[in-house]
Amino acid sequence: MENEYFKGETPEKGMGFICSLIGLLIFTVMGIGIDVDQYLQSTEKDIVIPQWYFFIIFMIDAVILLSILLIYFYRKAGAIIYPLATIAHFMVHMYFLDTFLYSDVTALFVFTGVALLAIIPKWQFFK
């Protein structure tokens, strides 16, 4: 059964696709900035946060950045990993530090509301 949806779509990356990835990247960098601030506060002040927490959170940050790169190169894994890693980042902050990250929530809204509008028409070109 041949799919006739988005028949005129080309594999070229348009301005909407690039702008949606830039939006995802902006909120990802904001989340990384929060993580770096927490790390600096824990090393400079008497805030007790275990070092393994930062290893986990920075690894999740790296996975989120990698997923944006995979989306740029039309890999289905990136479109699946991005929301899962962002949710994991949010949950780790909620569980260990009791911090509600609006940057993660906004990144998920941008992903579902804007990025998927650019990704879904190109899905046929994803590998």
One Martini backbone bead per residue (centre of mass of N, CA, C, O) as a GRO file, in nm:
protein
  127
    1MET     BB    1   0.091   0.040   0.027
    2GLU     BB    2   0.070   0.359  -0.073
    3ASN     BB    3   0.180   0.671   0.024
    4GLU     BB    4   0.006   1.000  -0.027
    5TYR     BB    5   0.136   1.160   0.176
    6PHE     BB    6   0.322   1.414   0.106
    7LYS     BB    7   0.393   1.409  -0.212
    8GLY     BB    8   0.568   1.699  -0.251
    9GLU     BB    9   0.796   1.609  -0.082
   10THR     BB   10   1.124   1.686   0.015
   11PRO     BB   11   1.458   1.626   0.142
   12GLU     BB   12   1.480   1.909   0.199
   13LYS     BB   13   1.585   2.159   0.418
   14GLY     BB   14   1.393   2.376   0.556
   15MET     BB   15   1.316   2.643   0.747
   16GLY     BB   16   1.124   2.495   0.944
   17PHE     BB   17   1.315   2.268   1.023
   18ILE     BB   18   1.549   2.443   1.129
   19CYS     BB   19   1.385   2.614   1.337
   20SER     BB   20   1.291   2.375   1.511
   21LEU     BB   21   1.578   2.284   1.591
   22ILE     BB   22   1.659   2.551   1.721
   23GLY     BB   23   1.443   2.544   1.939
   24LEU     BB   24   1.542   2.284   2.072
   25LEU     BB   25   1.830   2.388   2.129
   26ILE     BB   26   1.764   2.621   2.316
   27PHE     BB   27   1.625   2.446   2.545
   28THR     BB   28   1.869   2.264   2.588
   29VAL     BB   29   2.071   2.483   2.672
   30MET     BB   30   1.910   2.574   2.916
   31GLY     BB   31   1.932   2.301   3.067
   32ILE     BB   32   2.241   2.295   3.075
   33GLY     BB   33   2.273   2.559   3.234
   34ILE     BB   34   2.139   2.453   3.489
   35ASP     BB   35   2.339   2.222   3.538
   36VAL     BB   36   2.591   2.399   3.564
   37ASP     BB   37   2.493   2.569   3.800
   38GLN     BB   38   2.463   2.332   3.997
   39TYR     BB   39   2.756   2.246   3.988
   40LEU     BB   40   2.883   2.514   4.085
   41GLN     BB   41   2.725   2.527   4.355
   42SER     BB   42   2.832   2.251   4.469
   43THR     BB   43   3.143   2.344   4.468
   44GLU     BB   44   3.119   2.637   4.625
   45LYS     BB   45   2.916   2.523   4.820
   46ASP     BB   46   2.705   2.357   5.075
   47ILE     BB   47   2.599   2.168   4.852
   48VAL     BB   48   2.453   1.839   4.847
   49ILE     BB   49   2.567   1.673   4.558
   50PRO     BB   50   2.620   1.413   4.389
   51GLN     BB   51   2.837   1.325   4.135
   52TRP     BB   52   2.658   1.112   3.985
   53TYR     BB   53   2.436   1.306   3.902
   54PHE     BB   54   2.606   1.466   3.691
   55PHE     BB   55   2.667   1.232   3.511
   56ILE     BB   56   2.376   1.168   3.434
   57ILE     BB   57   2.279   1.452   3.335
   58PHE     BB   58   2.506   1.489   3.114
   59MET     BB   59   2.431   1.238   2.953
   60ILE     BB   60   2.146   1.328   2.881
   61ASP     BB   61   2.234   1.583   2.734
   62ALA     BB   62   2.394   1.433   2.513
   63VAL     BB   63   2.151   1.275   2.402
   64ILE     BB   64   1.986   1.519   2.317
   65LEU     BB   65   2.193   1.634   2.117
   66LEU     BB   66   2.210   1.378   1.943
   67SER     BB   67   1.910   1.375   1.858
   68ILE     BB   68   1.920   1.639   1.698
   69LEU     BB   69   2.130   1.538   1.497
   70LEU     BB   70   1.962   1.298   1.393
   71ILE     BB   71   1.731   1.466   1.283
   72TYR     BB   72   1.901   1.624   1.077
   73PHE     BB   73   1.987   1.322   0.946
   74TYR     BB   74   1.731   1.144   0.925
   75ARG     BB   75   1.663   0.991   1.211
   76LYS     BB   76   1.438   0.812   1.392
   77ALA     BB   77   1.580   0.794   1.666
   78GLY     BB   78   1.578   1.099   1.731
   79ALA     BB   79   1.259   1.132   1.745
   80ILE     BB   80   1.247   0.928   1.992
   81ILE     BB   81   1.473   1.020   2.197
   82TYR     BB   82   1.412   1.312   2.269
   83PRO     BB   83   1.157   1.282   2.455
   84LEU     BB   84   1.278   1.067   2.644
   85ALA     BB   85   1.523   1.235   2.744
   86THR     BB   86   1.363   1.480   2.847
   87ILE     BB   87   1.198   1.322   3.054
   88ALA     BB   88   1.440   1.214   3.209
   89HIS     BB   89   1.551   1.489   3.291
   90PHE     BB   90   1.301   1.579   3.446
   91MET     BB   91   1.286   1.336   3.648
   92VAL     BB   92   1.562   1.370   3.781
   93HIS     BB   93   1.504   1.649   3.894
   94MET     BB   94   1.252   1.572   4.058
   95TYR     BB   95   1.370   1.339   4.234
   96PHE     BB   96   1.655   1.464   4.343
   97LEU     BB   97   1.578   1.808   4.355
   98ASP     BB   98   1.290   1.930   4.327
   99THR     BB   99   1.281   2.031   4.016
  100PHE     BB  100   1.109   2.242   3.790
  101LEU     BB  101   1.148   2.232   3.441
  102TYR     BB  102   1.052   2.453   3.200
  103SER     BB  103   1.245   2.380   2.969
  104ASP     BB  104   1.143   2.088   2.930
  105VAL     BB  105   0.845   2.147   2.885
  106THR     BB  106   0.887   2.340   2.645
  107ALA     BB  107   1.039   2.138   2.467
  108LEU     BB  108   0.798   1.945   2.440
  109PHE     BB  109   0.608   2.150   2.311
  110VAL     BB  110   0.787   2.213   2.068
  111PHE     BB  111   0.798   1.927   1.961
  112THR     BB  112   0.482   1.879   1.931
  113GLY     BB  113   0.401   2.170   1.795
  114VAL     BB  114   0.655   2.210   1.578
  115ALA     BB  115   0.853   1.980   1.496
  116LEU     BB  116   0.637   1.776   1.392
  117LEU     BB  117   0.553   1.960   1.152
  118ALA     BB  118   0.844   1.903   1.018
  119ILE     BB  119   0.881   1.586   1.046
  120ILE     BB  120   0.636   1.431   0.927
  121PRO     BB  121   0.676   1.503   0.619
  122LYS     BB  122   0.987   1.368   0.640
  123TRP     BB  123   0.959   1.065   0.732
  124GLN     BB  124   1.015   0.917   0.452
  125PHE     BB  125   1.340   1.004   0.483
  126PHE     BB  126   1.379   0.838   0.716
  127LYS     BB  127   1.604   0.577   0.873
   0.00000   0.00000   0.00000
